[in-house]
Amino acid sequence: MTDHSTTSSSAGRENRSDAEAVIGVRGISKRYGGVRALDDVSMSLYPGEALALIGSNGAGKSTLVKVLTGAVIPDSGDVIVGGTIHQWKSVSDARQSGVGFVPQELGVADDLTVAENVLAAGWLSSKGVVRIAASLKAVQEVLDMVGLQVSTQTAVGRLSPGEKRLVMIARTLIAKPKILILDEPTAALADLEADRVASISRKLVKDGISVIYISHRMAEIQKLCDRVLVLRDGCVVMEGPATTEFVTRAIEVGLVGSSAAKHDVGTTQPGSTVEAAPTANAELALRCRGLQNRRLKDISFEVRVGEIVGLAGLLGSGRTEILRAIIGADPLTSGEIEVFGKRVNFKSPHQAVAAGVGLIPEDRRNQGGLLGLSIRDNLVLPKIPSRRMGWLDRARELKISKDAVDEFGIKCSSTESYLSSLSGGNQQKVILARWVMANSRIMLLDEPTAGVDVVAKEEILSLVTDLVRQGRAAVMVSSEIQELIDHCDRIYVIRDGGIFDVVTRGEVTSFELAAMCAQQDLGATSNAH
């Protein structure tokens, strides 16, 4: 389904030529092995415009941004800047053409000063001599642009998360970009700081900088953006003005993801009779009561053996933080956790693993697997087989790893191959198998199918379902709304660090659940545009 919707308010922009655009792409495609990251994508950004880019994990947003910033060379298609086709070979090429990028992850050095962070790419110099006064003046100018009223000599570690985000924006502005790409700049911020960052972003547009704004926050998009473009499965599926009606529909379509075409409005119609889950009287595996910390607000829910419980919400809503709190990665200020009837207070993930709780993290490459080690090493890592006196039992390691490869359908030439040699889907199977082999009875799954192809997604979700029905319990975070609809017995809607609502299997459609995740107070924005 492709819906290139427009209204009269945006018709002028829709009819503008590529030559008028500050930056655009035409027919961009990119594949990674069997995964289609971008498929014939075209878009344009015009002077003084803010364009919202919406899409679920794996929709192609990150790859498109990498193309626009010179970090990835497309397989086909053109990047057009000011009417001229560019063939960038590096990020430096794009930066010299006026493209600035502020990534989602906070990337500041807490031990350095504000000035040192802003000037990370280099201080101003003349004939080999650093111009300290001129450099500090330039820093102050960009700090004024972003409304950050702190000394250039303040240590960044003393700033709030929102202020650190403004330092990152200032660091990008020091190069005087014509185009600024902001990737979920407010996702991990509290409301007041998010409003501050969003307001500064709009001010930059008024100052003449064209902005690509990646976000799922409905109110922000309406306040800041002129147009909206939605990606799904590497394709542009919607494009139109940032009106209340269009933004609402765009976020729903963007969040529902690739399964929408198969299911249209969900697998079960609301109001229909849904058979009670066979696990209603099963053993209680996990109970959370009143979990609170700097990001979470009174989180309470239960998971029984044989259940998959889903956590739905926008990026930054607190979904991942719930899993991190359960596993002991983030400390709690209050609340209780019970694992199979026993109250626990995990101080580290190691303690959680020993108690039978395993986590598949969102960042598979950096947190989930050890890419430089073999498949065998990754599989046996939590419980390395040993003989007496601590000697490693290599024969047993080989048998265990080969059995796991067969049981989980891991496609590899040998268990001695590096994990990095596998596709994303097979890497994820290795990580899942690792925790099963470590006797984890509670599986915490954070975006388990992100970045894998369609076939691998189905295989992974089928494995999870089979493992749970065999006597385990799972909590799953996914940006693919249809995955939650199809595979979870119960789904909690997370917003602003708290539980907003809970639905059971068949109670809502995928589009309705997406709307619940995206719902915000639109009173202040109903008259936008």
PDB file of N, CA and C in Angstrom, residues 7 44 158 165 194-195 233 241 252 255 269 278 281 328 353 467-468 513 519:
ATOM      1  N   THR A   7      -2.429  17.653   0.501  1.00  0.00           N
ATOM      2  CA  THR A   7      -3.537  18.587   0.585  1.00  0.00           C
ATOM      3  C   THR A   7      -3.106  19.873  -0.086  1.00  0.00           C
ATOM      4  N   SER A  44      12.567  14.579  -1.107  1.00  0.00           N
ATOM      5  CA  SER A  44      13.197  15.888  -1.248  1.00  0.00           C
ATOM      6  C   SER A  44      12.963  16.709   0.011  1.00  0.00           C
ATOM      7  N   ARG A 158      28.251  17.677  34.139  1.00  0.00           N
ATOM      8  CA  ARG A 158      27.410  18.387  35.098  1.00  0.00           C
ATOM      9  C   ARG A 158      26.065  18.790  34.484  1.00  0.00           C
ATOM     10  N   ARG A 165      22.085  16.972  24.996  1.00  0.00           N
ATOM     11  CA  ARG A 165      21.564  16.875  23.629  1.00  0.00           C
ATOM     12  C   ARG A 165      21.784  18.189  22.886  1.00  0.00           C
ATOM     13  N   ALA A 194      12.352  17.546  26.729  1.00  0.00           N
ATOM     14  CA  ALA A 194      11.969  17.228  25.352  1.00  0.00           C
ATOM     15  C   ALA A 194      11.353  18.453  24.684  1.00  0.00           C
ATOM     16  N   ASP A 195      10.506  19.175  25.417  1.00  0.00           N
ATOM     17  CA  ASP A 195       9.898  20.385  24.866  1.00  0.00           C
ATOM     18  C   ASP A 195      10.966  21.423  24.534  1.00  0.00           C
ATOM     19  N   ASP A 233       9.407  -1.301   5.288  1.00  0.00           N
ATOM     20  CA  ASP A 233      10.093  -2.321   4.490  1.00  0.00           C
ATOM     21  C   ASP A 233      10.955  -1.700   3.403  1.00  0.00           C
ATOM     22  N   PRO A 241       1.119  16.317   4.331  1.00  0.00           N
ATOM     23  CA  PRO A 241       1.304  17.449   5.233  1.00  0.00           C
ATOM     24  C   PRO A 241       1.197  17.033   6.691  1.00  0.00           C
ATOM     25  N   GLU A 252       0.377   5.612  12.873  1.00  0.00           N
ATOM     26  CA  GLU A 252      -0.228   4.280  12.968  1.00  0.00           C
ATOM     27  C   GLU A 252       0.342   3.354  11.899  1.00  0.00           C
ATOM     28  N   LEU A 255       4.065   2.555  12.616  1.00  0.00           N
ATOM     29  CA  LEU A 255       4.299   1.659  13.743  1.00  0.00           C
ATOM     30  C   LEU A 255       3.838   0.243  13.475  1.00  0.00           C
ATOM     31  N   GLN A 269     -11.006  -9.424  15.165  1.00  0.00           N
ATOM     32  CA  GLN A 269     -11.800  -8.209  15.261  1.00  0.00           C
ATOM     33  C   GLN A 269     -12.184  -7.937  16.712  1.00  0.00           C
ATOM     34  N   PRO A 278      -4.661 -20.789  27.833  1.00  0.00           N
ATOM     35  CA  PRO A 278      -4.542 -22.007  28.623  1.00  0.00           C
ATOM     36  C   PRO A 278      -3.615 -21.849  29.817  1.00  0.00           C
ATOM     37  N   ASN A 281      -4.146 -20.392  34.830  1.00  0.00           N
ATOM     38  CA  ASN A 281      -3.874 -20.914  36.170  1.00  0.00           C
ATOM     39  C   ASN A 281      -2.470 -21.507  36.277  1.00  0.00           C
ATOM     40  N   GLY A 328      18.454  -6.247  36.412  1.00  0.00           N
ATOM     41  CA  GLY A 328      19.457  -5.722  37.337  1.00  0.00           C
ATOM     42  C   GLY A 328      20.477  -4.802  36.702  1.00  0.00           C
ATOM     43  N   VAL A 353      20.899 -13.952  35.610  1.00  0.00           N
ATOM     44  CA  VAL A 353      21.160 -15.161  34.817  1.00  0.00           C
ATOM     45  C   VAL A 353      21.214 -16.385  35.730  1.00  0.00           C
ATOM     46  N   LEU A 467       9.339 -22.382  22.651  1.00  0.00           N
ATOM     47  CA  LEU A 467      10.059 -22.450  23.924  1.00  0.00           C
ATOM     48  C   LEU A 467       9.154 -22.078  25.091  1.00  0.00           C
ATOM     49  N   VAL A 468       8.319 -21.065  24.899  1.00  0.00           N
ATOM     50  CA  VAL A 468       7.414 -20.627  25.957  1.00  0.00           C
ATOM     51  C   VAL A 468       6.365 -21.696  26.234  1.00  0.00           C
ATOM     52  N   LEU A 513      -3.921  -0.448  18.373  1.00  0.00           N
ATOM     53  CA  LEU A 513      -2.825  -0.508  19.334  1.00  0.00           C
ATOM     54  C   LEU A 513      -1.766   0.546  19.008  1.00  0.00           C
ATOM     55  N   GLN A 519      -0.832   8.013  21.180  1.00  0.00           N
ATOM     56  CA  GLN A 519      -1.791   8.993  21.677  1.00  0.00           C
ATOM     57  C   GLN A 519      -1.116   9.995  22.590  1.00  0.00           C
TER      58      GLN A 519
END
